[in-house]
């Protein structure tokens, strides 16, 4: 199992992993994207694109760079050490055709190919292929939406190798909102104990509850990325805080509870934001992490 700060990064940001200490502090943040409604706060309708995010985690620095096409559509995300690479392609309709995510980790290169299935303009299903040196797995995620047109539940079934019917694992996200901001995320992944489960890096037993509160009224920098992208990578980019993008503004208080078997550990962290004259955050600071934002 990965360390707790890994799971904290699901919400608070793209953070570098440190120790397996259950008291490890929460860290910074990464992906977010929706259409901003100026009536909910902030100084103006966004006109900038997120260009770069630099995370300094107690001296360990990682830089994420965002690429766009001539139509200002997000086409790629890369880290300065090339450990994570995402490519996004589009249909002529403007809907996402496929997202390819590659990660160079300790066990080698892993790849996820995510194909959204649309009903009109809304993603209702994700067809996912997970590739590692040990083999290939398929999974399918079904999405249920709330009244705010953001997912209230994402249920992903992971199938046995070579099968599209035998379920070996389930990954579920339940999401709660207050208006345009997410207030609670319960993430659970579990295995079918009666079946052999293949060894894949993304298959982890996790039960995590995250509560977000004390929102500001400013522009969320991750809110500048495409809504469909964030929805499609809710589980693929969980360690990069994709779900923080399900909010229009910036949460200043984060509470988490992580269950490790019969034991629960938790913490509450505070974020302090600095803003430019247009209401865009230029930095977010928590206990050990400083995240800086650049725009174009």
PDB file of N, CA and C in Angstrom, residues 3 13 43 58 62 88 117 123 157-158 175 177 182 186-187 191 221 224 226 234 249 268:
ATOM      1  N   UNK A   3       1.806   5.303   0.652  1.00  0.00           N
ATOM      2  CA  UNK A   3       1.740   6.049   1.887  1.00  0.00           C
ATOM      3  C   UNK A   3       0.554   6.990   1.933  1.00  0.00           C
ATOM      4  N   UNK A  13      -3.584  18.046  -3.769  1.00  0.00           N
ATOM      5  CA  UNK A  13      -2.710  18.422  -4.834  1.00  0.00           C
ATOM      6  C   UNK A  13      -1.758  17.375  -5.288  1.00  0.00           C
ATOM      7  N   UNK A  43     -13.576  37.534  -9.318  1.00  0.00           N
ATOM      8  CA  UNK A  43     -13.617  38.899  -9.828  1.00  0.00           C
ATOM      9  C   UNK A  43     -14.017  38.990 -11.291  1.00  0.00           C
ATOM     10  N   UNK A  58       8.706  20.151   0.551  1.00  0.00           N
ATOM     11  CA  UNK A  58       9.846  20.095   1.474  1.00  0.00           C
ATOM     12  C   UNK A  58      11.162  19.967   0.724  1.00  0.00           C
ATOM     13  N   UNK A  62       8.544  19.205  -8.327  1.00  0.00           N
ATOM     14  CA  UNK A  62       8.012  18.569  -9.534  1.00  0.00           C
ATOM     15  C   UNK A  62       7.190  19.596 -10.283  1.00  0.00           C
ATOM     16  N   UNK A  88      -4.433  13.839 -24.949  1.00  0.00           N
ATOM     17  CA  UNK A  88      -5.879  13.884 -25.124  1.00  0.00           C
ATOM     18  C   UNK A  88      -6.185  14.156 -26.584  1.00  0.00           C
ATOM     19  N   UNK A 117     -17.641   7.261 -23.232  1.00  0.00           N
ATOM     20  CA  UNK A 117     -18.852   6.974 -24.001  1.00  0.00           C
ATOM     21  C   UNK A 117     -19.870   8.047 -23.645  1.00  0.00           C
ATOM     22  N   UNK A 123     -20.786  12.441 -20.559  1.00  0.00           N
ATOM     23  CA  UNK A 123     -20.125  11.141 -20.437  1.00  0.00           C
ATOM     24  C   UNK A 123     -20.945  10.260 -19.492  1.00  0.00           C
ATOM     25  N   UNK A 157     -15.872  -1.290 -12.610  1.00  0.00           N
ATOM     26  CA  UNK A 157     -15.660  -2.724 -12.456  1.00  0.00           C
ATOM     27  C   UNK A 157     -14.400  -3.123 -13.213  1.00  0.00           C
ATOM     28  N   UNK A 158     -13.488  -3.807 -12.526  1.00  0.00           N
ATOM     29  CA  UNK A 158     -12.249  -4.279 -13.130  1.00  0.00           C
ATOM     30  C   UNK A 158     -12.393  -5.765 -13.411  1.00  0.00           C
ATOM     31  N   UNK A 175     -19.823  11.160  -4.421  1.00  0.00           N
ATOM     32  CA  UNK A 175     -19.503  12.575  -4.317  1.00  0.00           C
ATOM     33  C   UNK A 175     -20.712  13.376  -3.858  1.00  0.00           C
ATOM     34  N   UNK A 177     -22.106  17.484  -2.935  1.00  0.00           N
ATOM     35  CA  UNK A 177     -21.842  18.874  -3.284  1.00  0.00           C
ATOM     36  C   UNK A 177     -22.684  19.822  -2.445  1.00  0.00           C
ATOM     37  N   UNK A 182     -17.664  20.775  -4.388  1.00  0.00           N
ATOM     38  CA  UNK A 182     -17.703  19.453  -3.789  1.00  0.00           C
ATOM     39  C   UNK A 182     -17.382  19.561  -2.303  1.00  0.00           C
ATOM     40  N   UNK A 186     -16.109  10.062  -1.036  1.00  0.00           N
ATOM     41  CA  UNK A 186     -15.790   8.764  -0.451  1.00  0.00           C
ATOM     42  C   UNK A 186     -15.300   7.857  -1.573  1.00  0.00           C
ATOM     43  N   UNK A 187     -14.055   7.408  -1.440  1.00  0.00           N
ATOM     44  CA  UNK A 187     -13.402   6.572  -2.455  1.00  0.00           C
ATOM     45  C   UNK A 187     -13.134   5.210  -1.848  1.00  0.00           C
ATOM     46  N   UNK A 191     -11.553  -5.881  -3.585  1.00  0.00           N
ATOM     47  CA  UNK A 191     -11.327  -7.049  -4.433  1.00  0.00           C
ATOM     48  C   UNK A 191     -12.403  -8.094  -4.188  1.00  0.00           C
ATOM     49  N   UNK A 221      -7.721  27.478 -10.134  1.00  0.00           N
ATOM     50  CA  UNK A 221      -6.813  27.341 -11.282  1.00  0.00           C
ATOM     51  C   UNK A 221      -7.040  26.054 -12.071  1.00  0.00           C
ATOM     52  N   UNK A 224      -9.864  25.633 -14.827  1.00  0.00           N
ATOM     53  CA  UNK A 224      -9.652  26.098 -16.195  1.00  0.00           C
ATOM     54  C   UNK A 224      -9.480  24.947 -17.177  1.00  0.00           C
ATOM     55  N   UNK A 226     -10.649  21.183 -18.985  1.00  0.00           N
ATOM     56  CA  UNK A 226     -11.947  20.713 -19.472  1.00  0.00           C
ATOM     57  C   UNK A 226     -12.686  19.842 -18.455  1.00  0.00           C
ATOM     58  N   UNK A 234     -11.147  10.643 -13.279  1.00  0.00           N
ATOM     59  CA  UNK A 234     -11.420  10.692 -11.845  1.00  0.00           C
ATOM     60  C   UNK A 234     -10.676   9.613 -11.082  1.00  0.00           C
ATOM     61  N   UNK A 249     -14.551  26.845  -6.799  1.00  0.00           N
ATOM     62  CA  UNK A 249     -13.676  27.702  -6.007  1.00  0.00           C
ATOM     63  C   UNK A 249     -12.628  26.857  -5.298  1.00  0.00           C
ATOM     64  N   UNK A 268      -6.502  17.028   9.526  1.00  0.00           N
ATOM     65  CA  UNK A 268      -7.115  18.209   8.919  1.00  0.00           C
ATOM     66  C   UNK A 268      -6.006  19.164   8.537  1.00  0.00           C
TER      67      UNK A 268
END
